[in-house]
Amino acid sequence: MRTFYEFFSGGGMARAGLGENWECLFANDFSQKKVDTYIANWGDKDIVCDDVSNITTHQLEGQADLAWASFPCQDLSLAGSGAGLSGERSGTFWGFWKLITSLRRENRAPKVVILENVCGALTSHEGKDFAAICSALNEAEYNFGAIIIDAINFLPQSRPRLFIIATDTSVDLDKSILSESFDPVWHSKSIVSAFNKLPIEQKPKWKWWNLPHPQERRLSFADIIEKDPKSVKWHSEEETQKIMGMMSDLHIKKVRSAQASGDLKVGSIYKRTRPDGHGGRIQRAEIRFDDVAGCLRTPSGGSSRQLIMIVEGSKIRTRLLSTREAARLMGLPEQYKLPEKYNEAYHLAGDGVAVPVVEYLSKNIVEKLIPLSRNRKAA
């Protein structure tokens, strides 16, 4: 059985994606609320609630094959403060990396490290943050490369995320997981640009990871909608009309077109602040009916929580996305136990990594980097 550490674990979505053939040796998150959910689903044997900077190698059992780190993205996202890797939240990457380098000195560093974050990590501080991560990987004797996987390939949610995959230079690389050059499906212009900016001495360690192109997604947004949600209530007609009143003519036209179709249509709505055309700003409700939900986010006020609209002829209903629907949009199984409080459950989902993406990455790259015949059990 392959083994792993899960840092910035949240509710254990990376663990869910890796599956039953992987053994967790250690998990960590700073948020007690997220740790409580982790324990509810996975038990308390592996998880430690603490700042990653306080964790020591003495707490890390054995030698894990994989270290997964979905480190905080707030300082790297377009909506964040722009502080980058020097920020209070995204800067926790360095506390994690200190552990990896300490394990290296103890001759038990993970053979594979995966870093997951928003795509803004590529361009944060004009690319200097991404370059700093690559430099750290290079100095620690890892080969490395980056890909972007959008959860929309597997789930009805638009959620592109950056995955930096690093493997110890001692690991033999299966030719099937490497490409000679970039593949536009997985390597965006931003990735190619970031590679071109790397110092010449680092480029030999860069790998163009190769993934098979995914099959067409079958799951639709309508498929995940609850008929009788327990965590939310339908809006009153007055509340629905208020939301309609926040729409521009373009988005009202989308609603009318959905009505004219005569079919049941499910749309997702986000409230965004837009220019009002008179030098000011106004809050707008923007809807999409492309059978895909907008990217789940962590709720920092009601405006960032996703709404849904059900249109069936002349009948229009609106409400918040339910917590179970949010979990389904992340690929979590129905038996996954969510926090009882709405914002806590929504935050957990919006802050996580999509489960099918982890599964796809694991089966097509990671497991080929860690053959079972070479797997070292925990000490």
mmCIF file of C-alpha atoms in Angstrom:
data_model
loop_
_atom_site.group_PDB
_atom_site.id
_atom_site.type_symbol
_atom_site.label_atom_id
_atom_site.label_comp_id
_atom_site.label_asym_id
_atom_site.label_seq_id
_atom_site.Cartn_x
_atom_site.Cartn_y
_atom_site.Cartn_z
ATOM 1 C CA MET A 1 0.000 0.000 0.000
ATOM 2 C CA ARG A 2 1.245 3.493 -0.856
ATOM 3 C CA THR A 3 1.549 6.021 1.963
ATOM 4 C CA PHE A 4 1.079 9.782 2.208
ATOM 5 C CA TYR A 5 1.108 12.880 4.385
ATOM 6 C CA GLU A 6 -1.737 15.356 3.862
ATOM 7 C CA PHE A 7 -0.916 18.957 4.764
ATOM 8 C CA PHE A 8 -3.505 21.781 4.827
ATOM 9 C CA SER A 9 -5.892 18.858 4.755
ATOM 10 C CA GLY A 10 -9.231 20.601 5.278
ATOM 11 C CA GLY A 11 -11.846 17.890 5.362
ATOM 12 C CA GLY A 12 -9.585 15.323 3.688
ATOM 13 C CA MET A 13 -10.580 15.725 0.046
ATOM 14 C CA ALA A 14 -7.128 14.732 -1.212
ATOM 15 C CA ARG A 15 -7.439 11.625 0.951
ATOM 16 C CA ALA A 16 -10.858 10.902 -0.571
ATOM 17 C CA GLY A 17 -9.396 11.218 -4.077
ATOM 18 C CA LEU A 18 -6.394 8.987 -3.383
ATOM 19 C CA GLY A 19 -8.741 6.251 -2.215
ATOM 20 C CA GLU A 20 -8.558 3.131 -0.119
ATOM 21 C CA ASN A 21 -5.290 1.874 -1.633
ATOM 22 C CA TRP A 22 -3.409 4.705 0.076
ATOM 23 C CA GLU A 23 -2.549 4.848 3.781
ATOM 24 C CA CYS A 24 -2.440 8.213 5.538
ATOM 25 C CA LEU A 25 0.491 8.460 7.960
ATOM 26 C CA PHE A 26 -0.117 12.066 9.037
ATOM 27 C CA ALA A 27 -2.558 14.900 8.354
ATOM 28 C CA ASN A 28 -2.557 18.491 9.485
ATOM 29 C CA ASP A 29 -4.740 21.586 9.374
ATOM 30 C CA PHE A 30 -4.801 24.822 11.344
ATOM 31 C CA SER A 31 -8.618 25.101 11.503
ATOM 32 C CA GLN A 32 -10.244 23.190 14.366
ATOM 33 C CA LYS A 33 -13.590 23.249 12.542
ATOM 34 C CA LYS A 34 -12.057 21.545 9.509
ATOM 35 C CA VAL A 35 -10.196 19.085 11.722
ATOM 36 C CA ASP A 36 -13.490 18.207 13.418
ATOM 37 C CA THR A 37 -14.962 17.339 10.000
ATOM 38 C CA TYR A 38 -11.836 15.380 9.091
ATOM 39 C CA ILE A 39 -12.211 13.347 12.295
ATOM 40 C CA ALA A 40 -15.925 12.794 11.650
ATOM 41 C CA ASN A 41 -15.090 11.196 8.312
ATOM 42 C CA TRP A 42 -11.652 9.611 8.793
ATOM 43 C CA GLY A 43 -11.151 9.220 12.531
ATOM 44 C CA ASP A 44 -8.706 10.994 14.844
ATOM 45 C CA LYS A 45 -5.683 8.695 14.487
ATOM 46 C CA ASP A 46 -3.841 10.677 11.791
ATOM 47 C CA ILE A 47 -4.822 14.352 12.145
ATOM 48 C CA VAL A 48 -3.101 17.088 14.170
ATOM 49 C CA CYS A 49 -4.643 20.552 14.549
ATOM 50 C CA ASP A 50 -1.820 23.105 14.599
ATOM 51 C CA ASP A 51 0.007 25.684 12.516
ATOM 52 C CA VAL A 52 2.221 23.767 10.100
ATOM 53 C CA SER A 53 5.174 25.856 11.298
ATOM 54 C CA ASN A 54 4.837 24.203 14.710
ATOM 55 C CA ILE A 55 4.910 20.651 13.335
ATOM 56 C CA THR A 56 8.181 18.748 13.742
ATOM 57 C CA THR A 57 9.519 15.735 11.884
ATOM 58 C CA HIS A 58 9.181 13.704 15.106
ATOM 59 C CA GLN A 59 5.406 13.846 14.531
ATOM 60 C CA LEU A 60 5.699 12.441 11.008
ATOM 61 C CA GLU A 61 5.583 8.671 11.012
ATOM 62 C CA GLY A 62 7.913 6.657 8.789
ATOM 63 C CA GLN A 63 8.709 7.725 5.235
ATOM 64 C CA ALA A 64 5.682 8.606 3.185
ATOM 65 C CA ASP A 65 5.696 8.063 -0.554
ATOM 66 C CA LEU A 66 3.724 11.258 -1.159
ATOM 67 C CA ALA A 67 3.347 14.627 0.546
ATOM 68 C CA TRP A 68 0.217 16.461 -0.598
ATOM 69 C CA ALA A 69 -0.063 20.177 0.219
ATOM 70 C CA SER A 70 -3.047 22.306 -0.788
ATOM 71 C CA PHE A 71 -1.562 25.363 0.849
ATOM 72 C CA PRO A 72 -3.728 28.496 1.357
ATOM 73 C CA CYS A 73 -4.419 30.447 -1.811
ATOM 74 C CA GLN A 74 -5.783 33.749 -0.481
ATOM 75 C CA ASP A 75 -2.588 35.748 -0.971
ATOM 76 C CA LEU A 76 -2.063 34.299 -4.457
ATOM 77 C CA SER A 77 -5.569 34.672 -5.909
ATOM 78 C CA LEU A 78 -6.780 37.615 -7.970
ATOM 79 C CA ALA A 79 -9.289 38.357 -5.227
ATOM 80 C CA GLY A 80 -6.666 38.258 -2.477
ATOM 81 C CA SER A 81 -4.371 40.846 -0.975
ATOM 82 C CA GLY A 82 -1.556 40.274 -3.435
ATOM 83 C CA ALA A 83 0.880 39.507 -0.628
ATOM 84 C CA GLY A 84 1.987 36.306 -2.367
ATOM 85 C CA LEU A 85 4.250 33.833 -0.592
ATOM 86 C CA SER A 86 5.198 36.541 1.906
ATOM 87 C CA GLY A 87 1.564 36.794 3.004
ATOM 88 C CA GLU A 88 0.332 35.457 6.316
ATOM 89 C CA ARG A 89 -1.762 32.697 4.745
ATOM 90 C CA SER A 90 -0.036 31.590 1.542
ATOM 91 C CA GLY A 91 3.294 32.129 3.271
ATOM 92 C CA THR A 92 2.591 29.028 5.342
ATOM 93 C CA PHE A 93 4.052 27.179 2.355
ATOM 94 C CA TRP A 94 7.492 27.837 3.835
ATOM 95 C CA GLY A 95 6.574 26.168 7.122
ATOM 96 C CA PHE A 96 5.542 23.107 5.136
ATOM 97 C CA TRP A 97 8.699 23.209 3.027
ATOM 98 C CA LYS A 98 10.886 23.422 6.126
ATOM 99 C CA LEU A 99 9.456 20.035 7.137
ATOM 100 C CA ILE A 100 10.226 18.524 3.734
ATOM 101 C CA THR A 101 13.830 19.731 3.798
ATOM 102 C CA SER A 102 14.200 18.461 7.382
ATOM 103 C CA LEU A 103 12.954 15.060 6.258
ATOM 104 C CA ARG A 104 15.517 15.208 3.458
ATOM 105 C CA ARG A 105 18.294 15.611 6.016
ATOM 106 C CA GLU A 106 16.893 12.584 7.859
ATOM 107 C CA ASN A 107 16.922 10.558 4.607
ATOM 108 C CA ARG A 108 13.171 10.061 4.637
ATOM 109 C CA ALA A 109 11.821 12.766 2.350
ATOM 110 C CA PRO A 110 8.742 11.811 0.299
ATOM 111 C CA LYS A 111 9.531 10.580 -3.184
ATOM 112 C CA VAL A 112 6.698 12.698 -4.590
ATOM 113 C CA VAL A 113 5.398 16.118 -3.542
ATOM 114 C CA ILE A 114 2.229 17.659 -4.964
ATOM 115 C CA LEU A 115 1.407 21.315 -4.400
ATOM 116 C CA GLU A 116 -2.109 22.466 -5.273
ATOM 117 C CA ASN A 117 -3.217 26.074 -5.551
ATOM 118 C CA VAL A 118 -5.064 28.628 -7.649
ATOM 119 C CA CYS A 119 -3.729 29.430 -11.113
ATOM 120 C CA GLY A 120 -2.821 32.903 -9.859
ATOM 121 C CA ALA A 121 0.193 31.292 -8.186
ATOM 122 C CA LEU A 122 1.829 31.290 -11.631
ATOM 123 C CA THR A 123 1.713 35.062 -12.021
ATOM 124 C CA SER A 124 1.741 36.294 -8.414
ATOM 125 C CA HIS A 125 4.394 39.016 -7.988
ATOM 126 C CA GLU A 126 5.137 38.862 -11.727
ATOM 127 C CA GLY A 127 5.922 35.162 -11.451
ATOM 128 C CA LYS A 128 8.444 35.543 -8.644
ATOM 129 C CA ASP A 129 6.412 33.409 -6.206
ATOM 130 C CA PHE A 130 6.216 30.490 -8.640
ATOM 131 C CA ALA A 131 9.930 30.882 -9.363
ATOM 132 C CA ALA A 132 10.645 30.743 -5.624
ATOM 133 C CA ILE A 133 8.733 27.465 -5.322
ATOM 134 C CA CYS A 134 10.624 25.996 -8.288
ATOM 135 C CA SER A 135 13.912 27.133 -6.787
ATOM 136 C CA ALA A 136 13.045 25.392 -3.509
ATOM 137 C CA LEU A 137 12.201 22.174 -5.366
ATOM 138 C CA ASN A 138 15.404 22.386 -7.375
ATOM 139 C CA GLU A 139 17.586 22.867 -4.298
ATOM 140 C CA ALA A 140 15.933 19.898 -2.586
ATOM 141 C CA GLU A 141 16.819 17.627 -5.536
ATOM 142 C CA TYR A 142 13.346 17.226 -7.017
ATOM 143 C CA ASN A 143 12.376 17.110 -10.660
ATOM 144 C CA PHE A 144 9.260 19.200 -11.133
ATOM 145 C CA GLY A 145 6.620 20.445 -13.553
ATOM 146 C CA ALA A 146 3.183 22.022 -13.462
ATOM 147 C CA ILE A 147 -0.212 21.314 -14.982
ATOM 148 C CA ILE A 148 -3.629 22.935 -14.744
ATOM 149 C CA ILE A 149 -6.636 20.679 -14.339
ATOM 150 C CA ASP A 150 -10.150 22.090 -14.441
ATOM 151 C CA ALA A 151 -12.703 20.177 -12.381
ATOM 152 C CA ILE A 152 -15.182 20.885 -15.208
ATOM 153 C CA ASN A 153 -13.717 17.830 -16.954
ATOM 154 C CA PHE A 154 -15.261 15.641 -14.241
ATOM 155 C CA LEU A 155 -17.846 17.743 -12.377
ATOM 156 C CA PRO A 156 -20.341 20.471 -13.349
ATOM 157 C CA GLN A 157 -18.191 23.165 -11.766
ATOM 158 C CA SER A 158 -15.760 25.574 -13.383
ATOM 159 C CA ARG A 159 -12.694 25.163 -11.154
ATOM 160 C CA PRO A 160 -9.241 25.314 -12.777
ATOM 161 C CA ARG A 161 -6.404 24.612 -10.345
ATOM 162 C CA LEU A 162 -2.630 24.496 -10.566
ATOM 163 C CA PHE A 163 -0.818 21.302 -9.590
ATOM 164 C CA ILE A 164 2.949 21.347 -9.189
ATOM 165 C CA ILE A 165 4.184 17.747 -9.280
ATOM 166 C CA ALA A 166 7.682 17.091 -7.982
ATOM 167 C CA THR A 167 9.527 13.794 -7.754
ATOM 168 C CA ASP A 168 12.875 12.889 -6.214
ATOM 169 C CA THR A 169 15.635 12.862 -8.822
ATOM 170 C CA SER A 170 16.364 9.235 -7.868
ATOM 171 C CA VAL A 171 12.954 8.111 -9.169
ATOM 172 C CA ASP A 172 12.911 6.486 -12.603
ATOM 173 C CA LEU A 173 10.315 8.249 -14.743
ATOM 174 C CA ASP A 174 7.956 6.151 -16.846
ATOM 175 C CA LYS A 175 8.049 7.533 -20.401
ATOM 176 C CA SER A 176 4.259 7.325 -20.593
ATOM 177 C CA ILE A 177 3.871 10.162 -18.079
ATOM 178 C CA LEU A 178 6.215 12.551 -19.898
ATOM 179 C CA SER A 179 5.831 14.674 -23.017
ATOM 180 C CA GLU A 180 8.639 16.215 -25.027
ATOM 181 C CA SER A 181 6.859 19.542 -24.952
ATOM 182 C CA PHE A 182 3.744 21.192 -23.544
ATOM 183 C CA ASP A 183 0.194 20.016 -24.200
ATOM 184 C CA PRO A 184 -2.259 22.964 -24.395
ATOM 185 C CA VAL A 185 -4.922 20.855 -22.679
ATOM 186 C CA TRP A 186 -2.850 20.739 -19.482
ATOM 187 C CA HIS A 187 -0.217 23.444 -19.938
ATOM 188 C CA SER A 188 -1.626 26.933 -20.262
ATOM 189 C CA LYS A 189 0.202 29.900 -21.752
ATOM 190 C CA SER A 190 0.892 31.005 -18.179
ATOM 191 C CA ILE A 191 2.673 27.704 -17.444
ATOM 192 C CA VAL A 192 4.736 27.938 -20.618
ATOM 193 C CA SER A 193 5.618 31.529 -19.765
ATOM 194 C CA ALA A 194 6.590 30.538 -16.221
ATOM 195 C CA PHE A 195 8.838 27.778 -17.565
ATOM 196 C CA ASN A 196 10.525 30.159 -20.002
ATOM 197 C CA LYS A 197 11.363 32.501 -17.119
ATOM 198 C CA LEU A 198 13.128 29.822 -15.075
ATOM 199 C CA PRO A 199 16.902 30.127 -14.692
ATOM 200 C CA ILE A 200 18.707 28.005 -17.269
ATOM 201 C CA GLU A 201 20.247 25.788 -14.569
ATOM 202 C CA GLN A 202 16.760 24.765 -13.344
ATOM 203 C CA LYS A 203 15.239 23.872 -16.700
ATOM 204 C CA PRO A 204 16.801 20.373 -16.920
ATOM 205 C CA LYS A 205 14.713 19.389 -13.880
ATOM 206 C CA TRP A 206 11.485 20.648 -15.438
ATOM 207 C CA LYS A 207 9.170 17.901 -16.711
ATOM 208 C CA TRP A 208 6.206 18.240 -19.052
ATOM 209 C CA TRP A 209 3.851 15.843 -17.303
ATOM 210 C CA ASN A 210 1.622 13.889 -19.650
ATOM 211 C CA LEU A 211 -1.998 13.046 -18.846
ATOM 212 C CA PRO A 212 -4.499 11.322 -21.127
ATOM 213 C CA HIS A 213 -7.255 13.628 -22.276
ATOM 214 C CA PRO A 214 -10.390 13.054 -20.178
ATOM 215 C CA GLN A 215 -13.568 11.586 -21.577
ATOM 216 C CA GLU A 216 -16.627 13.780 -21.971
ATOM 217 C CA ARG A 217 -18.243 14.612 -18.645
ATOM 218 C CA ARG A 218 -21.671 13.037 -18.124
ATOM 219 C CA LEU A 219 -22.739 14.678 -14.873
ATOM 220 C CA SER A 220 -24.765 17.873 -15.305
ATOM 221 C CA PHE A 221 -25.480 20.701 -12.888
ATOM 222 C CA ALA A 222 -29.149 19.672 -12.797
ATOM 223 C CA ASP A 223 -28.075 16.168 -11.707
ATOM 224 C CA ILE A 224 -26.663 17.418 -8.407
ATOM 225 C CA ILE A 225 -29.619 19.611 -7.375
ATOM 226 C CA GLU A 226 -31.552 18.509 -4.275
ATOM 227 C CA LYS A 227 -35.317 18.427 -4.618
ATOM 228 C CA ASP A 228 -35.867 18.858 -0.909
ATOM 229 C CA PRO A 229 -32.748 20.464 0.613
ATOM 230 C CA LYS A 230 -32.409 20.462 4.385
ATOM 231 C CA SER A 231 -29.684 23.103 4.770
ATOM 232 C CA VAL A 232 -31.418 25.944 2.891
ATOM 233 C CA LYS A 233 -34.903 27.285 2.181
ATOM 234 C CA TRP A 234 -36.400 28.548 -1.051
ATOM 235 C CA HIS A 235 -36.633 32.318 -1.315
ATOM 236 C CA SER A 236 -39.938 34.091 -1.133
ATOM 237 C CA GLU A 237 -41.312 35.553 -4.359
ATOM 238 C CA GLU A 238 -40.272 38.986 -3.079
ATOM 239 C CA GLU A 239 -36.686 37.816 -2.502
ATOM 240 C CA THR A 240 -36.539 36.250 -5.970
ATOM 241 C CA GLN A 241 -37.788 39.480 -7.557
ATOM 242 C CA LYS A 242 -35.141 41.417 -5.634
ATOM 243 C CA ILE A 243 -32.457 39.193 -7.166
ATOM 244 C CA MET A 244 -33.982 39.682 -10.616
ATOM 245 C CA GLY A 245 -33.881 43.425 -9.990
ATOM 246 C CA MET A 246 -30.122 43.219 -9.492
ATOM 247 C CA MET A 247 -29.609 41.763 -12.979
ATOM 248 C CA SER A 248 -28.479 43.741 -16.006
ATOM 249 C CA ASP A 249 -30.491 43.535 -19.225
ATOM 250 C CA LEU A 250 -28.080 40.863 -20.509
ATOM 251 C CA HIS A 251 -28.767 38.548 -17.586
ATOM 252 C CA ILE A 252 -32.511 39.210 -17.570
ATOM 253 C CA LYS A 253 -32.442 38.145 -21.216
ATOM 254 C CA LYS A 254 -30.796 34.862 -20.184
ATOM 255 C CA VAL A 255 -33.639 34.193 -17.724
ATOM 256 C CA ARG A 256 -36.320 34.995 -20.314
ATOM 257 C CA SER A 257 -34.620 32.709 -22.830
ATOM 258 C CA ALA A 258 -34.628 29.891 -20.258
ATOM 259 C CA GLN A 259 -38.349 30.464 -19.708
ATOM 260 C CA ALA A 260 -39.047 30.453 -23.433
ATOM 261 C CA SER A 261 -37.395 27.058 -23.843
ATOM 262 C CA GLY A 262 -40.187 25.401 -21.885
ATOM 263 C CA ASP A 263 -37.666 23.031 -20.294
ATOM 264 C CA LEU A 264 -36.554 22.905 -16.693
ATOM 265 C CA LYS A 265 -33.395 24.993 -16.491
ATOM 266 C CA VAL A 266 -30.970 25.349 -13.585
ATOM 267 C CA GLY A 267 -28.794 28.430 -13.409
ATOM 268 C CA SER A 268 -26.103 29.502 -10.955
ATOM 269 C CA ILE A 269 -25.874 33.078 -9.675
ATOM 270 C CA TYR A 270 -23.085 35.081 -8.102
ATOM 271 C CA LYS A 271 -23.414 38.645 -6.853
ATOM 272 C CA ARG A 272 -20.580 40.826 -8.101
ATOM 273 C CA THR A 273 -19.721 44.505 -7.822
ATOM 274 C CA ARG A 274 -19.622 46.152 -11.253
ATOM 275 C CA PRO A 275 -19.243 49.706 -12.631
ATOM 276 C CA ASP A 276 -22.603 51.468 -12.775
ATOM 277 C CA GLY A 277 -21.719 53.528 -15.859
ATOM 278 C CA HIS A 278 -21.705 56.751 -13.888
ATOM 279 C CA GLY A 279 -18.347 56.482 -12.176
ATOM 280 C CA GLY A 280 -19.674 54.444 -9.267
ATOM 281 C CA ARG A 281 -20.104 50.779 -8.406
ATOM 282 C CA ILE A 282 -23.237 48.647 -8.123
ATOM 283 C CA GLN A 283 -23.914 45.099 -6.988
ATOM 284 C CA ARG A 284 -25.154 42.879 -9.785
ATOM 285 C CA ALA A 285 -26.600 39.355 -9.850
ATOM 286 C CA GLU A 286 -25.030 37.447 -12.745
ATOM 287 C CA ILE A 287 -26.462 34.135 -13.937
ATOM 288 C CA ARG A 288 -25.217 31.340 -16.165
ATOM 289 C CA PHE A 289 -27.355 28.612 -17.760
ATOM 290 C CA ASP A 290 -24.559 26.586 -19.334
ATOM 291 C CA ASP A 291 -25.228 23.560 -17.093
ATOM 292 C CA VAL A 292 -22.145 24.390 -15.019
ATOM 293 C CA ALA A 293 -21.901 25.953 -11.581
ATOM 294 C CA GLY A 294 -19.580 28.839 -10.921
ATOM 295 C CA CYS A 295 -16.400 28.107 -8.983
ATOM 296 C CA LEU A 296 -17.167 27.460 -5.322
ATOM 297 C CA ARG A 297 -15.518 29.978 -3.027
ATOM 298 C CA THR A 298 -15.110 30.398 0.675
ATOM 299 C CA PRO A 299 -17.897 32.647 2.025
ATOM 300 C CA SER A 300 -16.617 36.047 3.087
ATOM 301 C CA GLY A 301 -20.025 37.629 3.357
ATOM 302 C CA GLY A 302 -23.261 36.697 1.602
ATOM 303 C CA SER A 303 -22.168 38.064 -1.793
ATOM 304 C CA SER A 304 -19.693 35.215 -2.301
ATOM 305 C CA ARG A 305 -22.185 32.439 -1.652
ATOM 306 C CA GLN A 306 -23.552 30.895 -4.800
ATOM 307 C CA LEU A 307 -27.281 31.035 -5.530
ATOM 308 C CA ILE A 308 -29.258 28.839 -7.874
ATOM 309 C CA MET A 309 -32.299 29.592 -9.990
ATOM 310 C CA ILE A 310 -34.754 26.954 -11.144
ATOM 311 C CA VAL A 311 -36.739 28.023 -14.200
ATOM 312 C CA GLU A 312 -39.684 25.955 -15.382
ATOM 313 C CA GLY A 313 -41.830 27.916 -17.806
ATOM 314 C CA SER A 314 -43.313 30.906 -16.010
ATOM 315 C CA LYS A 315 -42.242 29.567 -12.608
ATOM 316 C CA ILE A 316 -38.985 30.928 -11.211
ATOM 317 C CA ARG A 317 -37.504 29.952 -7.846
ATOM 318 C CA THR A 318 -34.226 30.913 -6.205
ATOM 319 C CA ARG A 319 -32.242 29.908 -3.128
ATOM 320 C CA LEU A 320 -28.730 29.431 -1.843
ATOM 321 C CA LEU A 321 -26.808 26.433 -3.109
ATOM 322 C CA SER A 322 -27.272 23.748 -0.446
ATOM 323 C CA THR A 323 -24.351 22.315 1.479
ATOM 324 C CA ARG A 324 -24.903 18.856 0.004
ATOM 325 C CA GLU A 325 -24.979 20.328 -3.492
ATOM 326 C CA ALA A 326 -21.686 22.074 -2.735
ATOM 327 C CA ALA A 327 -20.240 18.748 -1.589
ATOM 328 C CA ARG A 328 -21.469 17.058 -4.764
ATOM 329 C CA LEU A 329 -19.837 19.786 -6.858
ATOM 330 C CA MET A 330 -16.549 18.797 -5.194
ATOM 331 C CA GLY A 331 -17.117 15.112 -5.921
ATOM 332 C CA LEU A 332 -17.583 14.101 -2.292
ATOM 333 C CA PRO A 333 -19.654 10.939 -1.717
ATOM 334 C CA GLU A 334 -23.169 11.125 -0.300
ATOM 335 C CA GLN A 335 -22.058 9.534 2.963
ATOM 336 C CA TYR A 336 -19.494 12.279 3.593
ATOM 337 C CA LYS A 337 -20.376 14.023 6.852
ATOM 338 C CA LEU A 338 -20.639 17.793 6.555
ATOM 339 C CA PRO A 339 -20.632 20.414 9.335
ATOM 340 C CA GLU A 340 -24.133 21.276 10.527
ATOM 341 C CA LYS A 341 -23.664 25.045 10.185
ATOM 342 C CA TYR A 342 -24.173 26.300 6.634
ATOM 343 C CA ASN A 343 -21.182 28.624 6.372
ATOM 344 C CA GLU A 344 -18.825 26.043 7.846
ATOM 345 C CA ALA A 345 -19.938 23.387 5.350
ATOM 346 C CA TYR A 346 -19.841 25.806 2.427
ATOM 347 C CA HIS A 347 -16.400 27.056 3.469
ATOM 348 C CA LEU A 348 -15.112 23.485 3.726
ATOM 349 C CA ALA A 349 -16.254 22.703 0.183
ATOM 350 C CA GLY A 350 -15.106 25.997 -1.334
ATOM 351 C CA ASP A 351 -11.660 25.652 0.221
ATOM 352 C CA GLY A 352 -11.065 22.075 -0.925
ATOM 353 C CA VAL A 353 -9.663 20.187 -3.879
ATOM 354 C CA ALA A 354 -12.045 18.387 -6.237
ATOM 355 C CA VAL A 355 -11.996 14.682 -5.430
ATOM 356 C CA PRO A 356 -12.159 13.292 -9.018
ATOM 357 C CA VAL A 357 -9.245 15.537 -10.022
ATOM 358 C CA VAL A 358 -7.073 13.999 -7.289
ATOM 359 C CA GLU A 359 -8.177 10.540 -8.360
ATOM 360 C CA TYR A 360 -7.349 11.225 -12.028
ATOM 361 C CA LEU A 361 -3.966 12.683 -11.188
ATOM 362 C CA SER A 362 -3.160 9.809 -8.875
ATOM 363 C CA LYS A 363 -4.037 7.040 -11.311
ATOM 364 C CA ASN A 364 -2.377 8.587 -14.343
ATOM 365 C CA ILE A 365 0.818 10.044 -12.864
ATOM 366 C CA VAL A 366 1.409 9.603 -9.147
ATOM 367 C CA GLU A 367 0.910 5.847 -8.939
ATOM 368 C CA LYS A 368 3.280 5.428 -11.886
ATOM 369 C CA LEU A 369 5.899 7.369 -9.947
ATOM 370 C CA ILE A 370 5.454 5.115 -6.911
ATOM 371 C CA PRO A 371 5.212 1.467 -8.029
ATOM 372 C CA LEU A 372 3.936 -0.795 -5.265
ATOM 373 C CA SER A 373 7.024 -2.969 -5.580
ATOM 374 C CA ARG A 374 9.089 -0.041 -4.389
ATOM 375 C CA ASN A 375 6.715 1.153 -1.734
ATOM 376 C CA ARG A 376 8.202 1.397 1.735
ATOM 377 C CA LYS A 377 5.809 0.781 4.571
ATOM 378 C CA ALA A 378 5.723 3.106 7.532
ATOM 379 C CA ALA A 379 8.383 2.526 10.146
#
